[in-house]
Coordinates of C-alpha atoms and ligand atoms in Angstrom, one line a residue:
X1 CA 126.3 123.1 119.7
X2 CA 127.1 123.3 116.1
X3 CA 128.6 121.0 114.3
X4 CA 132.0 121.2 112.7
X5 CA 133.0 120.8 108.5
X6 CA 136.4 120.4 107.9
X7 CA 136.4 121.8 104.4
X8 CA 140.3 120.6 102.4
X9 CA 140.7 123.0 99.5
X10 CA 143.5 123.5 97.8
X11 CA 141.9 126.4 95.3
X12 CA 141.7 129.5 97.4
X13 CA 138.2 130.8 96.0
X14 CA 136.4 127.6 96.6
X15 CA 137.9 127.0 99.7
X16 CA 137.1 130.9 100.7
X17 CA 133.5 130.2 99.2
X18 CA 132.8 127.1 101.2
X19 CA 133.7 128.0 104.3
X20 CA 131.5 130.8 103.9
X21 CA 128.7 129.0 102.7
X22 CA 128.8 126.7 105.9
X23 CA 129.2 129.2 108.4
X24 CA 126.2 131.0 107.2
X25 CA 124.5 128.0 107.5
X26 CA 125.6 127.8 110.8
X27 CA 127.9 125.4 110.9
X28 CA 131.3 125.9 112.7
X29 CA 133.4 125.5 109.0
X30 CA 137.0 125.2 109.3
X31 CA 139.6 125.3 105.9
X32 CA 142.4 123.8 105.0
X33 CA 144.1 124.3 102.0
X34 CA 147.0 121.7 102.3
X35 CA 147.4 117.9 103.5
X36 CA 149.8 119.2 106.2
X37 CA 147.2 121.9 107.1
X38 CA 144.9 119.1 107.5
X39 CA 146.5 117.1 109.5
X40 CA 147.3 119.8 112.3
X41 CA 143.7 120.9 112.2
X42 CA 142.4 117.2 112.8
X43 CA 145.2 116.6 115.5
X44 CA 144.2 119.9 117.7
X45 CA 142.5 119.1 120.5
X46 CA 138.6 119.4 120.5
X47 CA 138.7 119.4 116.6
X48 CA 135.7 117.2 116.6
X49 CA 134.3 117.0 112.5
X50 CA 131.4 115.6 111.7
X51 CA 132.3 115.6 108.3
X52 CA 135.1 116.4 106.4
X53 CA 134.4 117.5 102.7
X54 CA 137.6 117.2 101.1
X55 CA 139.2 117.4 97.5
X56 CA 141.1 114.7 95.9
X57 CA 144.3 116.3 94.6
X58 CA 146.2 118.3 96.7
X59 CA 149.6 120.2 96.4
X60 CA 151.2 118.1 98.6
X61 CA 149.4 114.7 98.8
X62 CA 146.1 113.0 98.5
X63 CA 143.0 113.4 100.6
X64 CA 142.5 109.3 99.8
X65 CA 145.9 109.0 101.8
X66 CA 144.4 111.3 104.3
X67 CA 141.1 109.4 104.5
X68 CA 143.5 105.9 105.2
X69 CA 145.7 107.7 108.0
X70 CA 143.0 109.2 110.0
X71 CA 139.9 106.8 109.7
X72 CA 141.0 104.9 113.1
X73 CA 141.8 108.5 114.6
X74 CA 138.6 110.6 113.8
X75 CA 135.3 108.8 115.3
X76 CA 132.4 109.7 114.4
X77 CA 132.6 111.7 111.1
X78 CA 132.4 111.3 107.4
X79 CA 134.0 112.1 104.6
X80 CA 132.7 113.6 101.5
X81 CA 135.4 113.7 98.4
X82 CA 134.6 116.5 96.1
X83 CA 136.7 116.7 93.1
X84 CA 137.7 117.8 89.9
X85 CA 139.0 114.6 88.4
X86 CA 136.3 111.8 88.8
X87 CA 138.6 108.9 88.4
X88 CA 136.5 105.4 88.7
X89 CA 139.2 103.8 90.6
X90 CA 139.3 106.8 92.8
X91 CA 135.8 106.9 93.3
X92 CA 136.0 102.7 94.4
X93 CA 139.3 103.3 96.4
X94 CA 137.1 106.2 98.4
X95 CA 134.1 104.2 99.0
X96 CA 136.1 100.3 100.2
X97 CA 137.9 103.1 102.5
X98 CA 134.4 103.8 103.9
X99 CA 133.7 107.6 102.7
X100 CA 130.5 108.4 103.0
X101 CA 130.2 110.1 99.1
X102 CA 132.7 111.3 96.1
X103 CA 131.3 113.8 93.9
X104 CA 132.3 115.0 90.5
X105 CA 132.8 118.9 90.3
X106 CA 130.9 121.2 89.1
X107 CA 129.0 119.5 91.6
X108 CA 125.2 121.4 92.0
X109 CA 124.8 123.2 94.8
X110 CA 121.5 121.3 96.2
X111 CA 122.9 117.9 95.8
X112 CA 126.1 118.8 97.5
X113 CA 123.8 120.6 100.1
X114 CA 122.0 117.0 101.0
X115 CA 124.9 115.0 100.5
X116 CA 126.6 116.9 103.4
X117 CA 123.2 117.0 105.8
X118 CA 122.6 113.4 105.3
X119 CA 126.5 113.0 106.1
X120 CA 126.0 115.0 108.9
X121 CA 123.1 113.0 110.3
X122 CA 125.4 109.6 110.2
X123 CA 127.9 111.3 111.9
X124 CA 125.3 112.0 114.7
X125 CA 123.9 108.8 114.5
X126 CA 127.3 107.2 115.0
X127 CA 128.3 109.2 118.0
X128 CA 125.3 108.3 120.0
X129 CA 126.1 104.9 119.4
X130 CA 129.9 105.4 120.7
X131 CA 128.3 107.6 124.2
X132 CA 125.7 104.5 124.6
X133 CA 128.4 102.0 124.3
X134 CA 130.4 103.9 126.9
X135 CA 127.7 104.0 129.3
X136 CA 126.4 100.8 128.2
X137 CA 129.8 98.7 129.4
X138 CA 129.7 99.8 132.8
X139 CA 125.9 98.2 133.1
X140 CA 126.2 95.1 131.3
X141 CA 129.1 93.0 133.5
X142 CA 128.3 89.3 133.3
X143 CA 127.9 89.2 136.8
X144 CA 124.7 91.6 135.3
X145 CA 123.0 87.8 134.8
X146 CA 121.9 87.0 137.9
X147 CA 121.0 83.7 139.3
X148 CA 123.4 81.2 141.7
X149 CA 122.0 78.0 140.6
X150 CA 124.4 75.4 138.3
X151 CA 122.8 76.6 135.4
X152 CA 123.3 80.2 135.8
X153 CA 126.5 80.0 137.1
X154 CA 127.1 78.0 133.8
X155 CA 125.6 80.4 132.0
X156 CA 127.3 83.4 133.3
X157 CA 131.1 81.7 133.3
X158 CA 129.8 80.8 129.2
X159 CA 129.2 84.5 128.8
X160 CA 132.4 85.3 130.5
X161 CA 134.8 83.1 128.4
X162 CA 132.7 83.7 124.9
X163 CA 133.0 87.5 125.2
X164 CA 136.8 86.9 125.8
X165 CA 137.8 85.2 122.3
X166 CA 136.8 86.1 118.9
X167 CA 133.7 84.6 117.2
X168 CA 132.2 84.9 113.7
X169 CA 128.6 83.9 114.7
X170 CA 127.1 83.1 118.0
X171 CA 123.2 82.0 118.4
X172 CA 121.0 82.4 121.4
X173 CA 118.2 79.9 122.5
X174 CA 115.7 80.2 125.0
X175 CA 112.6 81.0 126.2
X176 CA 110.6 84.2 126.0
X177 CA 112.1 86.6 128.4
X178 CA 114.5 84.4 129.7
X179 CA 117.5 86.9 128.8
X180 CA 118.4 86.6 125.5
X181 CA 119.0 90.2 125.1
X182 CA 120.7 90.7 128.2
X183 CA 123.2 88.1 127.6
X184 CA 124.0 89.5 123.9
X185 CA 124.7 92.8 125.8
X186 CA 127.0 91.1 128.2
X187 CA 128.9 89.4 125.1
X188 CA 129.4 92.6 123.2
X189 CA 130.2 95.0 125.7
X190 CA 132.7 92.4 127.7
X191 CA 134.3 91.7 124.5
X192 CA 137.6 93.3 122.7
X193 CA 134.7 95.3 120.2
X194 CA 133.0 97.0 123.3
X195 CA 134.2 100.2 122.3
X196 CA 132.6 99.7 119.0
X197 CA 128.7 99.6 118.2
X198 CA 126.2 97.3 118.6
X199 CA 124.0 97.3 116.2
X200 CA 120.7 95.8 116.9
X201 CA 117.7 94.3 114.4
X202 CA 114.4 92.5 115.6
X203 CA 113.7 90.5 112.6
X204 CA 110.1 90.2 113.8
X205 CA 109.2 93.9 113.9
X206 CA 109.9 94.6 110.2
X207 CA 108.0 94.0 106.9
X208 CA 110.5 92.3 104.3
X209 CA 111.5 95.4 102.7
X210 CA 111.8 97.8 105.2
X211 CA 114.5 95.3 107.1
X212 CA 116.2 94.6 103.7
X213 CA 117.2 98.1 103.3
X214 CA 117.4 98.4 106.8
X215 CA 120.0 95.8 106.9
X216 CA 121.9 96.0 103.4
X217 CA 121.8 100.2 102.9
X218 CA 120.5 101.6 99.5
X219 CA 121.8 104.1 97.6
X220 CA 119.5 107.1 96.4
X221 CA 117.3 106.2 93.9
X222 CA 117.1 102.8 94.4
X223 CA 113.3 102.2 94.8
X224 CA 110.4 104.9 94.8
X225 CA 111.2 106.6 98.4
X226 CA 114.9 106.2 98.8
X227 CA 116.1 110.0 98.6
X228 CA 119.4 109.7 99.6
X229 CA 121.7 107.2 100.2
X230 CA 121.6 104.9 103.4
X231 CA 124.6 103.3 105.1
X232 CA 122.6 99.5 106.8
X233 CA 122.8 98.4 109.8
X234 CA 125.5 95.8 108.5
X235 CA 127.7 98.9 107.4
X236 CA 127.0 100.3 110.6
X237 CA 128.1 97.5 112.8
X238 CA 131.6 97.5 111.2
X239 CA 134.3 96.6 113.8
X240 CA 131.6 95.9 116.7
X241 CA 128.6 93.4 117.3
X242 CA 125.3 92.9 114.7
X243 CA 122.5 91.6 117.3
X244 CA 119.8 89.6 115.0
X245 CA 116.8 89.2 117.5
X246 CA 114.2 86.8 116.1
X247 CA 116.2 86.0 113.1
X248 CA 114.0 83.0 112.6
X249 CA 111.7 85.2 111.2
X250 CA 113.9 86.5 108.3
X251 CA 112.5 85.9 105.0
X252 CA 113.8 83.1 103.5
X253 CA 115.3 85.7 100.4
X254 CA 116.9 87.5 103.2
X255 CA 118.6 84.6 104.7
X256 CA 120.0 83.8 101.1
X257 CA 121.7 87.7 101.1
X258 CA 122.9 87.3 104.7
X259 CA 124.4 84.0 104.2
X260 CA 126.6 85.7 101.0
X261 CA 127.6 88.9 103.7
X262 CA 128.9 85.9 105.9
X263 CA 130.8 84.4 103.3
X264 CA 132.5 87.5 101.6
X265 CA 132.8 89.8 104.2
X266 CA 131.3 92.0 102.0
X267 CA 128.0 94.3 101.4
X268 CA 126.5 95.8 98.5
X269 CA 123.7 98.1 99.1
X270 CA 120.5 97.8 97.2
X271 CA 121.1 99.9 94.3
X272 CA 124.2 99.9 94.6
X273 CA 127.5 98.5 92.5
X274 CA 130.2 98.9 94.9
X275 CA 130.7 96.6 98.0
X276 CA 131.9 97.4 101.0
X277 CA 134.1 95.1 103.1
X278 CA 132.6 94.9 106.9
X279 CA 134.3 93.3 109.6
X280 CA 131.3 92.4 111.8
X281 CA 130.4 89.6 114.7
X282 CA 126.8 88.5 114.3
X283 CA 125.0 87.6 117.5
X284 CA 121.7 86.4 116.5
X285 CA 118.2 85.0 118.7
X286 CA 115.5 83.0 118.3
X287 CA 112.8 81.8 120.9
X288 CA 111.7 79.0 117.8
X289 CA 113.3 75.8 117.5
X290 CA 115.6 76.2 114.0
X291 CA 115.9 72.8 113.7
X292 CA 112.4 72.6 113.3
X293 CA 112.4 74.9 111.2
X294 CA 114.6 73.7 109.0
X295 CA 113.0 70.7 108.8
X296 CA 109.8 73.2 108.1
X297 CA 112.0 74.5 104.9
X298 CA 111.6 78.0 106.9
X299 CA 115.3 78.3 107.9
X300 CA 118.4 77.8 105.4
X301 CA 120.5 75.0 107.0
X302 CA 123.9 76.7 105.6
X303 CA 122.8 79.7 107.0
X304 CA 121.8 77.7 110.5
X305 CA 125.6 76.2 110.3
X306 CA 127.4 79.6 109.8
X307 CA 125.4 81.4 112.5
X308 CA 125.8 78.3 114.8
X309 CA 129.9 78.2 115.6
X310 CA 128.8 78.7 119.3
X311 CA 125.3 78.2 120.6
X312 CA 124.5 79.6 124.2
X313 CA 120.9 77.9 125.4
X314 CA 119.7 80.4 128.4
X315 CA 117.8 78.3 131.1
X316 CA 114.4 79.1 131.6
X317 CA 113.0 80.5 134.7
X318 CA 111.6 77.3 135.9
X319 CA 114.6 75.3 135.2
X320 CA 116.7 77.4 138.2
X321 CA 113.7 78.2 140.0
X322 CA 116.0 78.5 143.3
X323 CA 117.3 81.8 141.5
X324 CA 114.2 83.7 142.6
X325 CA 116.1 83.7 146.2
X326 CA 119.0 86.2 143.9
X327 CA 116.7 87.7 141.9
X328 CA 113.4 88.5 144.2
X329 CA 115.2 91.1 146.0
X330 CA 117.4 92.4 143.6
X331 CA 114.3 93.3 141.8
X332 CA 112.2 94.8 145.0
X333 CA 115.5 96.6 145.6
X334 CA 115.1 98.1 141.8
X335 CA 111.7 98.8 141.6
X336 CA 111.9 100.6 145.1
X337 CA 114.2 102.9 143.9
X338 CA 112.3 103.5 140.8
X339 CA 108.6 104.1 142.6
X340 CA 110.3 105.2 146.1
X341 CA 108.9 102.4 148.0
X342 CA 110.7 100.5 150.8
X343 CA 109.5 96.9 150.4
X344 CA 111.9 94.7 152.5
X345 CA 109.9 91.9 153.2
X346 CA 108.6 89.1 151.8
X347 CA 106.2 86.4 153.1
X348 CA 106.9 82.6 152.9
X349 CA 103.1 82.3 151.3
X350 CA 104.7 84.4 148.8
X351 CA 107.8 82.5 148.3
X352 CA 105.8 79.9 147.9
X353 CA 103.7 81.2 145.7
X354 CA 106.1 82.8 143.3
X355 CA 107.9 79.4 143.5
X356 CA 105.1 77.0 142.7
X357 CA 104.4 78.9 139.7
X358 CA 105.5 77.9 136.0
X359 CA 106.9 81.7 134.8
X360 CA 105.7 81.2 131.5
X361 CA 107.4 85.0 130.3
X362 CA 110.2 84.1 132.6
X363 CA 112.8 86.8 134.1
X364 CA 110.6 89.6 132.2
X365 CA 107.8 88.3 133.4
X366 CA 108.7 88.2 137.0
X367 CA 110.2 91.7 136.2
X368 CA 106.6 93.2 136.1
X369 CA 104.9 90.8 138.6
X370 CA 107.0 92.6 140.6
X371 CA 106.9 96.1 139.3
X372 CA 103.4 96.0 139.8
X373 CA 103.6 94.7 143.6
X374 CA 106.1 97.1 144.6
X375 CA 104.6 100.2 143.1
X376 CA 100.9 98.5 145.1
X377 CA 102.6 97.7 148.1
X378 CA 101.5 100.4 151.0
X379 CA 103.7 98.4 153.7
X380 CA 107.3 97.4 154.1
X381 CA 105.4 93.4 153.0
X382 CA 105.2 92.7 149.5
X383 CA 101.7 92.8 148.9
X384 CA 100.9 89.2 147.5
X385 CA 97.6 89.5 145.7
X386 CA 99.3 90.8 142.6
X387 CA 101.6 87.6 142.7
X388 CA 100.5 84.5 140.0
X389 CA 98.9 81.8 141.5
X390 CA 100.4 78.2 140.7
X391 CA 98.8 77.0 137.2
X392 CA 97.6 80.5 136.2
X393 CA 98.2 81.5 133.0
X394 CA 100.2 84.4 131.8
X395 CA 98.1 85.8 129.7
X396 CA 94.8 86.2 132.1
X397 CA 95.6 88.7 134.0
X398 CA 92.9 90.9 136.0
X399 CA 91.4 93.2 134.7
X400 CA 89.4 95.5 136.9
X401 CA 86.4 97.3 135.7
X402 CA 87.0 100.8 137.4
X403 CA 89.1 102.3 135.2
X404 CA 89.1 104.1 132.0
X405 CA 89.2 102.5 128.7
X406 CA 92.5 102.5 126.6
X407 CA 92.8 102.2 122.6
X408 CA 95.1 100.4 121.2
X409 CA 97.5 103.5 120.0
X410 CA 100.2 102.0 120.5
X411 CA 99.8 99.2 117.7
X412 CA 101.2 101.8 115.5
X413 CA 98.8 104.8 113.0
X414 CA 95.4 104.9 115.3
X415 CA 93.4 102.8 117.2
X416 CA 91.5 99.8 116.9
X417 CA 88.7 100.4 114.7
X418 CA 85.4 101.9 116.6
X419 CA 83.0 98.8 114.6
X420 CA 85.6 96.5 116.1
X421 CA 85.0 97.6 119.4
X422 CA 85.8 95.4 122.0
X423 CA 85.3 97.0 125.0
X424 CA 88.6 96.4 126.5
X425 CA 88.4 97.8 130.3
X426 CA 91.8 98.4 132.0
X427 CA 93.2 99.8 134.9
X428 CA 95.1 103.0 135.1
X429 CA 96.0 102.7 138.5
X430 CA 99.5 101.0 138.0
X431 CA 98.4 97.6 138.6
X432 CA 98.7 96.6 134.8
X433 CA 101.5 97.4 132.9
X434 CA 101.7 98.1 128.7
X435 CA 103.0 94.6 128.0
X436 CA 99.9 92.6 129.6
X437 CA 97.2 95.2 128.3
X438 CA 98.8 94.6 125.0
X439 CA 98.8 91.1 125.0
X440 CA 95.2 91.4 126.7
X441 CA 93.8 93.1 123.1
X442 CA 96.2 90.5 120.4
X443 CA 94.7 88.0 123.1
X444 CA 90.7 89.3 122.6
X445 CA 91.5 90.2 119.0
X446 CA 92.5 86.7 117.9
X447 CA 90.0 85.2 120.0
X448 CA 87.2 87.3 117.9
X449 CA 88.6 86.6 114.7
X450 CA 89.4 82.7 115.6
X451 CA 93.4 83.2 115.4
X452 CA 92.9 85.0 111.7
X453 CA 96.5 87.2 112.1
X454 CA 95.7 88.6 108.8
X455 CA 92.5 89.8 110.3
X456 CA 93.8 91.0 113.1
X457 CA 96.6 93.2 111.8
X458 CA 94.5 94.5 109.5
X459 CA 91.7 95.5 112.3
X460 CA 94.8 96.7 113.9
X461 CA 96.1 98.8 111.4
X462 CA 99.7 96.6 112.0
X463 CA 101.0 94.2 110.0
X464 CA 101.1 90.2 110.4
X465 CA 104.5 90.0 111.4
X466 CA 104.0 92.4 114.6
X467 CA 100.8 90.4 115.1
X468 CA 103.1 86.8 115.0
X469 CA 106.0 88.5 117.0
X470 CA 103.2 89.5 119.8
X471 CA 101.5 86.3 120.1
X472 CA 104.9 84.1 120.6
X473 CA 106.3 87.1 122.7
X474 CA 102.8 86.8 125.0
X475 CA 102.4 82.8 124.5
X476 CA 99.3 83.4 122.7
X477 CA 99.3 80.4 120.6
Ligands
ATP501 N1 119.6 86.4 134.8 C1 119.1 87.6 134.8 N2 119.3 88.4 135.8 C2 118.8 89.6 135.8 N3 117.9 90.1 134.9 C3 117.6 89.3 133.9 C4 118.2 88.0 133.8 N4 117.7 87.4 132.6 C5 116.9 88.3 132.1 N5 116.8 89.5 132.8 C6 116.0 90.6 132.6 O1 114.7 90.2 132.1 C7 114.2 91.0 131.1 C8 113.9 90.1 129.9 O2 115.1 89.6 129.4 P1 115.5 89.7 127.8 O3 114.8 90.9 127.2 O4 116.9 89.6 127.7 O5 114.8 88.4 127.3 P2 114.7 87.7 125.9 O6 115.1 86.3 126.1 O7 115.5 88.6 124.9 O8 113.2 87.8 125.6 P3 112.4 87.8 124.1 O9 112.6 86.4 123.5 O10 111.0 88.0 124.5 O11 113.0 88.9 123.3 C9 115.2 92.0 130.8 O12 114.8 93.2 131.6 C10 116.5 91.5 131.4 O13 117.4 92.5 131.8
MG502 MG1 114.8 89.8 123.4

């Protein structure tokens, strides 16, 4: 389907010639040459814009006024000012309003051309968010959490009455796996901003730069790279939920920026003059102790007390152990559907088993433990031998020798290098999912080059702060 330009053009051969232009380009173009015009067009049903390229003066109002009355109407779409009188006031009233660009005419053709592509590709970004949060809501209940121990029906009633009131800042403790993620999901999409977007950041999986413009925008031209200009993920959570995951690994620069956006309410992309006003929650994570941190001179403390007004800790695994009789066959039930498998029974060796153990990785840990044992299973039992013995260790898992060899592709541009070879055998026959054959080569890696991350990103092709998020995600310490 193509999308749709609301062109509003008051000058009859430039409105004429636009709309032309567009459709050739295949675009459905639509003109209006009034503010009245405008506003019928925009309130007919299915009039769906992705952007809206509109002039400043026209005969009978302003498109700024235009911009005010419909930005809560129109989802999804940006607008693009084009006009004849570039008036700096006009231009800062267009851009705190949220318009995506204002352009002084005669405007050249290829600039207005990537203006409006790069317009249209927010617009699209923005509406997948909206369909995701739609479907999203329906999955993440708080009755999602599972678990009917003390401390997840704690947990759960927490969630429920948080996601009820507004909150600047909220921070998430706990374990590795232990549901961090899930319960920001419940939070946002049980709260009064679950029709707007949740924006999501790992701090871990991001060199410095990359999540600074990630996070703050830039404008074009503001370092070597930066064509055009980028709305951050800040911007983008406006009205809805900012999830920082790992945000004790934000660069201590980076905390000093956030902390300001928390204070002013306001961003300023890098390059950038204006600032933008953002109305935002922040949920953030962390598996690390901030205190410690602190302490460490790693973590801000002001940030830490902004980003603290409401701490949720989520209970490890071990701590409700009793909730593996809720979440066991949940799980089966899950997986069964997923492999088509009919496990329905489990053995008390296996309770025992499964309950003796210390679930290092927690929920996600018994996730695949399980994954594995379902998709193995050839009766309605739940085969057991997949199943951690007590005092195991997460990260040695079995590997069998039977299989094919598998590089390490997915580290990010190539394989491990062939003179680092390490041999790395691993089934292919289901019984070892991504997570452990990755943690299986970090694991070997750091082992060869005695815990030297820098090494081993570099052998990797990666960089240290992928290598640092694997090895606290897989305990590798
Ligand atoms: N109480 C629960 N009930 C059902 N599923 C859960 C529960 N807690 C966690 N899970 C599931 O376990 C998996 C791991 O949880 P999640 O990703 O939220 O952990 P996390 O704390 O964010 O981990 P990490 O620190 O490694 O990012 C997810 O698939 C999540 O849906
Ligand atoms: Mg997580």
């Amino acid at each position: 389907m193509s999308e749709t330009i609301l062109i509003i053009e008051d000058e009859q051969l430039l409105g004429r010639e636009l709309r032309g232009y567009y459709v050739d380009l295949g675009y459905e173009a639509v003109w209006a040459s009034t503010c009245q015009e405008a506003r019928e067009t925009l309130k007919s049903p299915g009039m769906k814009p992705a952007v809206i390229l509109s002039d400043l003066n026209l005969p009978d109002g302003n498109g700024l006024d235009l911009l005010e009355e419909f930005r809560a109407i129109v989802s999804a779409c940006e607008w693009v000012f084009l006009t004849g009188y570039g008036d700096v006031p006009d231009s800062v009233r267009a851009l705190r309003l949220g318009a995506f660009d204002f352009l002084t005419k005669p405007c050249e053709q290829e600039h207005l051309d990537m203006v409006v592509q790069s317009a249209v590709r927010s617009a699209q970004a923005q509406r997948r968010i909206l369909t995701d949060s739609l479907n999203a809501g329906k999955r993440y209940a708080p009755e999602s959490y599972l678990g009917s121990s003390n401390v997840a029906r704690q947990t759960v009633e927490m969630l429920r009455q948080l996601s009820q009131v507004p909150y600047s800042a909220l921070i998430l403790t706990g374990e590795t796996g232990s549901g961090k993620g899930l319960a920001a999901r419940i939070l946002h999409y049980n709260s009064q901003r679950s029709r707007e977007p949740l924006v999501e950041l790992n701090c871990a999986a991001l060199p410095k730069e990359l999540m600074e413009s990630e996070l703050f925008g830039h404008e074009a031209g503001a370092f070597t790279g930066a064509k055009s200009r980028h709305r951050g993920l800040i911007e983008q959570a406006d009205k809805g939920t900012l999830f920082l995951d790992e945000i004790g690994e934000m660069p201590l620069d980076l905390q000093a920026k956030l902390l300001k956006v928390l204070e002013d309410r306001k961003v300023r992309r890098l390059g950038g003059e204006q600032e933008t006003t953002v109305d935002i929650q922040i949920i953030t994570a962390t598996n690390r102790n901030l205190q410690d941190e602190i302490k460490a001179g790693n973590f801000r403390s002001d940030l830490y007390y902004r980003l603290s007004v409401f701490e949720i800790r989520l209970p490890s695994l071990r701590e409700r152990i009793e909730d593996l009789q809720d979440l066991v066959p949940n799980l089966i039930a899950e997986f069964n559907l997923k492999a088509g498998k009919k496990v329905t029974q489990v053995s008390s060796q296996a309770w025992e088993r499964m309950k003796n153990y210390a679930w290092p990785g927690n929920i996600r840990e018994l996730r695949n433990v399980l994954e594995r044992s379902v998709i193995l299973s050839s009766t309605e039992q739940l085969p057991e031998q997949w199943l951690p013995a007590a005092g195991s260790h997460a990260a040695t898992m079995p590997i069998v020798n039977n299989a094919g060899a598998i590089d390490a592709e997915f580290f990010g541009h190539g394989g491990a290098d062939e003179k680092h070879s390490l041999d790395l055998q691993f089934p292919t026959d289901g019984s070892m999912g991504l997570d452990e054959m990755e943690s299986e080569i970090v694991r070997k890696m750091l082992e060869k080059y005695h815990g030297n991350v820098t090494e081993v990103s570099r052998v990797l092709k990666t960089t240290r702060e992928k290598i640092r998020y694997r090895i606290g995600k897989y305990h590798l310490r």
